Short mmCIF file of C-alpha atoms in Angstrom, two decimals:
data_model
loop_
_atom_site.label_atom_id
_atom_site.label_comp_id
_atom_site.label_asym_id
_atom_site.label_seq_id
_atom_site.Cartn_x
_atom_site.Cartn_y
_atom_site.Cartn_z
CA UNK M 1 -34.24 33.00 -58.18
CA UNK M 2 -31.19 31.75 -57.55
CA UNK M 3 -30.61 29.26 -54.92
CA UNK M 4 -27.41 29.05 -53.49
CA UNK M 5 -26.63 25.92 -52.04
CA UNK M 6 -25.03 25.46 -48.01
CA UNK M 7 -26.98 29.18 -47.49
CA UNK M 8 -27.28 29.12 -43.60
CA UNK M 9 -30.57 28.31 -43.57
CA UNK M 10 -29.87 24.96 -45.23
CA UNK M 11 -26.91 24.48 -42.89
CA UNK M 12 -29.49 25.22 -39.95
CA UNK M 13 -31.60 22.75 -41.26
CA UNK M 14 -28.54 20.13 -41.99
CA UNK M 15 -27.60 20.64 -38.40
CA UNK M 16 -30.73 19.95 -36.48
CA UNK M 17 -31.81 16.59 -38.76
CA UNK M 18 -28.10 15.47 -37.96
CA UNK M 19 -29.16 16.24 -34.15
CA UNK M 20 -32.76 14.53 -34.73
CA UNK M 21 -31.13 11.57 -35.59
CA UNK M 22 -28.80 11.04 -33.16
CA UNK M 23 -28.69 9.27 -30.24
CA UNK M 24 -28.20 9.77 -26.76
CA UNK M 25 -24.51 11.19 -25.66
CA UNK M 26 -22.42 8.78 -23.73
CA UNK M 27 -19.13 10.11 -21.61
CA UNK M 28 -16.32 7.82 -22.10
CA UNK M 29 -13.05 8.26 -20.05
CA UNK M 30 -10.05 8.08 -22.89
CA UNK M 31 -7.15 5.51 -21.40
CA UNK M 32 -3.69 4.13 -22.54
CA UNK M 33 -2.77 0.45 -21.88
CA UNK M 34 0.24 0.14 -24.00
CA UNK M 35 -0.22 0.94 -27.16
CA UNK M 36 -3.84 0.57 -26.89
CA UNK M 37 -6.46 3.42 -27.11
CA UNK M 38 -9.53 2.51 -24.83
CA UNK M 39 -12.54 4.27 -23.36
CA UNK M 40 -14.98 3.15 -20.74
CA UNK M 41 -18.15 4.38 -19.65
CA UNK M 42 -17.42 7.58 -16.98
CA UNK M 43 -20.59 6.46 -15.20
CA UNK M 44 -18.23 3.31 -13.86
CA UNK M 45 -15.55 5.40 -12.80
CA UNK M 46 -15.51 6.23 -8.81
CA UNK M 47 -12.19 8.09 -9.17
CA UNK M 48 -8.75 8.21 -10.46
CA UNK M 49 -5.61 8.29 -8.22
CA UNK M 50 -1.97 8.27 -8.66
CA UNK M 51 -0.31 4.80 -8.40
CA UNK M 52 0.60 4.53 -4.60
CA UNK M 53 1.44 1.87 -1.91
CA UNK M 54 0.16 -1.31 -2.59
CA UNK M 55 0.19 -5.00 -0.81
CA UNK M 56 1.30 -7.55 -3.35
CA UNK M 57 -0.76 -10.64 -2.86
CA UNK M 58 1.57 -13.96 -3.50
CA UNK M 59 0.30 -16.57 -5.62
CA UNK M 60 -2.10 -14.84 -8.01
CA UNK M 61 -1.69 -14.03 -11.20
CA UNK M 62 0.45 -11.26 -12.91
CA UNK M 63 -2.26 -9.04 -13.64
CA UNK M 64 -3.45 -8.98 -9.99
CA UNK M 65 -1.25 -6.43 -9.26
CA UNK M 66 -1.93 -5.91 -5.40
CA UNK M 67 -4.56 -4.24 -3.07
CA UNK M 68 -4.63 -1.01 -1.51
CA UNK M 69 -6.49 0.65 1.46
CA UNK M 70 -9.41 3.18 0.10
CA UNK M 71 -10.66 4.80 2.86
CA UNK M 72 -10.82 1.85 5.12
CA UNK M 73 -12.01 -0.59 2.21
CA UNK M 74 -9.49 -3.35 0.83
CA UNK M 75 -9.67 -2.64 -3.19
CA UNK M 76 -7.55 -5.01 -5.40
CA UNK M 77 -5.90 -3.47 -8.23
CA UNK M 78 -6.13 -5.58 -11.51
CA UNK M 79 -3.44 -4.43 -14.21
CA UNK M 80 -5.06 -4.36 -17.23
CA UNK M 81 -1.60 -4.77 -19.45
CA UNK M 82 -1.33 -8.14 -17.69
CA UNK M 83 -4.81 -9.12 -17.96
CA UNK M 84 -5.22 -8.19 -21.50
CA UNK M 85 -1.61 -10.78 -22.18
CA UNK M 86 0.87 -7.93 -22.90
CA UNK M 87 2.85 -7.88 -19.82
CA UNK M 88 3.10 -6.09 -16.76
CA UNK M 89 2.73 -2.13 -16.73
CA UNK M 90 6.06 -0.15 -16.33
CA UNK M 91 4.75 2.39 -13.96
CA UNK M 92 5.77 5.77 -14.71
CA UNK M 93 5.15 9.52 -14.04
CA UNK M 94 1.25 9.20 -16.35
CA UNK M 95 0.47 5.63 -14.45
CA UNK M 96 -2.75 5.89 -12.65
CA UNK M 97 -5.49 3.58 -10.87
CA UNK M 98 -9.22 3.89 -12.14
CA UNK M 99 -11.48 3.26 -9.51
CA UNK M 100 -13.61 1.17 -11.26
CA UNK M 101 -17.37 -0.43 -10.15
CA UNK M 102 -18.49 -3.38 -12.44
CA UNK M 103 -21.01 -5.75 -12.23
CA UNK M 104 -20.78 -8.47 -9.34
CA UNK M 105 -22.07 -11.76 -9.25
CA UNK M 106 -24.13 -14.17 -7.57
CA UNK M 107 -22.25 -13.22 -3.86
CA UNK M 108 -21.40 -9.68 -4.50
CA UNK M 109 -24.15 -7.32 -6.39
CA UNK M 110 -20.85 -4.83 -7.10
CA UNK M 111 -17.44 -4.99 -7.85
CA UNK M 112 -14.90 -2.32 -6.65
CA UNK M 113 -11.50 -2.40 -8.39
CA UNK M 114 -8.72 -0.65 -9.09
CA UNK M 115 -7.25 -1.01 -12.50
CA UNK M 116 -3.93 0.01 -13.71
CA UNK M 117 -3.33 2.16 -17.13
CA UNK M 118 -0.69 3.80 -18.43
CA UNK M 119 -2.07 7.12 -19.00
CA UNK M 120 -5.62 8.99 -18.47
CA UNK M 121 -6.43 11.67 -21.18
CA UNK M 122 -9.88 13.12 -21.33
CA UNK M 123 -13.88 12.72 -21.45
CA UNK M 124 -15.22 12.50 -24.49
CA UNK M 125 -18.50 13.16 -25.48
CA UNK M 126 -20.05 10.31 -28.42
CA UNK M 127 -23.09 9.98 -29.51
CA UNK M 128 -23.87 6.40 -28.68
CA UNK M 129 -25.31 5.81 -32.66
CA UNK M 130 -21.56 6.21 -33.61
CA UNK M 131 -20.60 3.51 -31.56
CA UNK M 132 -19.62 0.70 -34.15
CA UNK M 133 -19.35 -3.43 -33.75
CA UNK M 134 -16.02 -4.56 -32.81
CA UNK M 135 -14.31 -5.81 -35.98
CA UNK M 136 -13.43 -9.69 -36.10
CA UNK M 137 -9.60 -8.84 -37.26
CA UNK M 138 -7.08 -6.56 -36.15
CA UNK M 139 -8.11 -5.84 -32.18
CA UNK M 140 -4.94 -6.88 -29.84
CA UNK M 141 -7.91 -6.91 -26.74
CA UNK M 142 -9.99 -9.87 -26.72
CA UNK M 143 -13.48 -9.38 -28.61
CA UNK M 144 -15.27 -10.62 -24.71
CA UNK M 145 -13.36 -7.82 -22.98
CA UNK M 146 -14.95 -5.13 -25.54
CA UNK M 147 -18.22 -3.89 -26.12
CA UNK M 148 -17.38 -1.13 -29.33
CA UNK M 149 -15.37 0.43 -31.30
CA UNK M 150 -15.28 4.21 -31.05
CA UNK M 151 -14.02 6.94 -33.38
CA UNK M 152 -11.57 9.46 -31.74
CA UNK M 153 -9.07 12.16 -32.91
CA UNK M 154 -6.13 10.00 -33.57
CA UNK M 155 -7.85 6.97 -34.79
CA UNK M 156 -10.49 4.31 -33.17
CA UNK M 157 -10.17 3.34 -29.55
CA UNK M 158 -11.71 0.30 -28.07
CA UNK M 159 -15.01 0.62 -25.84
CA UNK M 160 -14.18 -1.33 -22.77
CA UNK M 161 -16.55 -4.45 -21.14
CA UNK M 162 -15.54 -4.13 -17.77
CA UNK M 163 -18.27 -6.37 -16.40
CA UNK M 164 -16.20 -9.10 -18.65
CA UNK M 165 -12.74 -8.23 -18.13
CA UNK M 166 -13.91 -7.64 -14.01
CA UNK M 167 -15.85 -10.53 -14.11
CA UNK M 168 -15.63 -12.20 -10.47
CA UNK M 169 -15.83 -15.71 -11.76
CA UNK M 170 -13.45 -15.40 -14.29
CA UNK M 171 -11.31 -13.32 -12.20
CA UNK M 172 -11.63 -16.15 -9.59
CA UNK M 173 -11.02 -19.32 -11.77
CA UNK M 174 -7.61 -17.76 -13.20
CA UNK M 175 -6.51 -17.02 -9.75
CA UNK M 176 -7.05 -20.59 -8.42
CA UNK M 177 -5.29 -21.71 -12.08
CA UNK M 178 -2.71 -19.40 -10.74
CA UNK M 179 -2.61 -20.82 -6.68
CA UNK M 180 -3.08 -24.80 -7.97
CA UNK M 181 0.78 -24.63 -9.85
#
């Protein structure tokens, strides 16, 4: 007999050993910073709102961009061009604020921020498995602000820390760097 090889039997059983060997799905929210291609987690994101009115705060740091009233609750918007050393964010008509909670610290168990992109695109669906190291070359992010490297349409986009690029200490010590010039 003749076996005829990709019949849709073996495609069948192709598919659901692919399946068996996969891990769980993750959600990731696709993002622009610049030229940059990021995701994060969509179980961190609260919500995502146009750019709006904001209080500037004076002496911090250019990538503390401001805070703005969220139903009653002060939430300071961190601009993740600035904070990532590529300059402030040009806001235009695809600008938007992620409503972000990261990890707090020893005062604070949670962190609610805004951050600043460039552009929101989608949720993606990844198998977590496919998430890959982030490589030592070639990232314009800092390796502590990622935590993978994920495979997308157009090319590989950067899997976000936001606990590290949030972090409240950090966050804090650049901001008193910032306040003591």
């Amino acid at each position: 007999m003749n076996h005829v090889k990709d019949a849709p039997a073996d495609l069948l059983r192709g598919a659901i050993s692919e399946m068996a060997s996969a891990g769980p799905m993750r959600q990731l929210l696709r993002l622009a910073v610049g030229r940059e291609t990021l995701v994060i987690p969509i179980e961190v994101v609260r919500e995502i709102l146009e750019v709006g009115r904001m209080t500037p705060l004076p002496q911090t740091p250019d990538f503390v961009h401001g805070v703005m009233n969220l139903r009653g609750a002060v939430v300071p918007v961190i601009d993740l061009s600035a904070r990532f050393g590529f300059g402030p964010t040009q806001v235009g008509r695809r600008t938007a604020i992620i409503v972000v909670e990261a990890k707090g610290d020893d005062d604070y168990e949670h962190l609610v921020a805004g951050v600043l992109v460039d552009a929101v695109y989608e949720v993606l669906d990844v198998d977590s498995k496919r998430i890959e190291p982030v490589p030592t070359l070639g990232v314009a992010i800092a390796a502590e602000f990622l935590a993978g490297m994920v495979n997308v349409r157009d090319g590989y986009a950067a899997l976000l820390n936001l606990d590290q690029v949030l972090s409240p200490v950090a966050l804090s010590q650049l901001i008193a760097a910032s306040q003591a010039r």
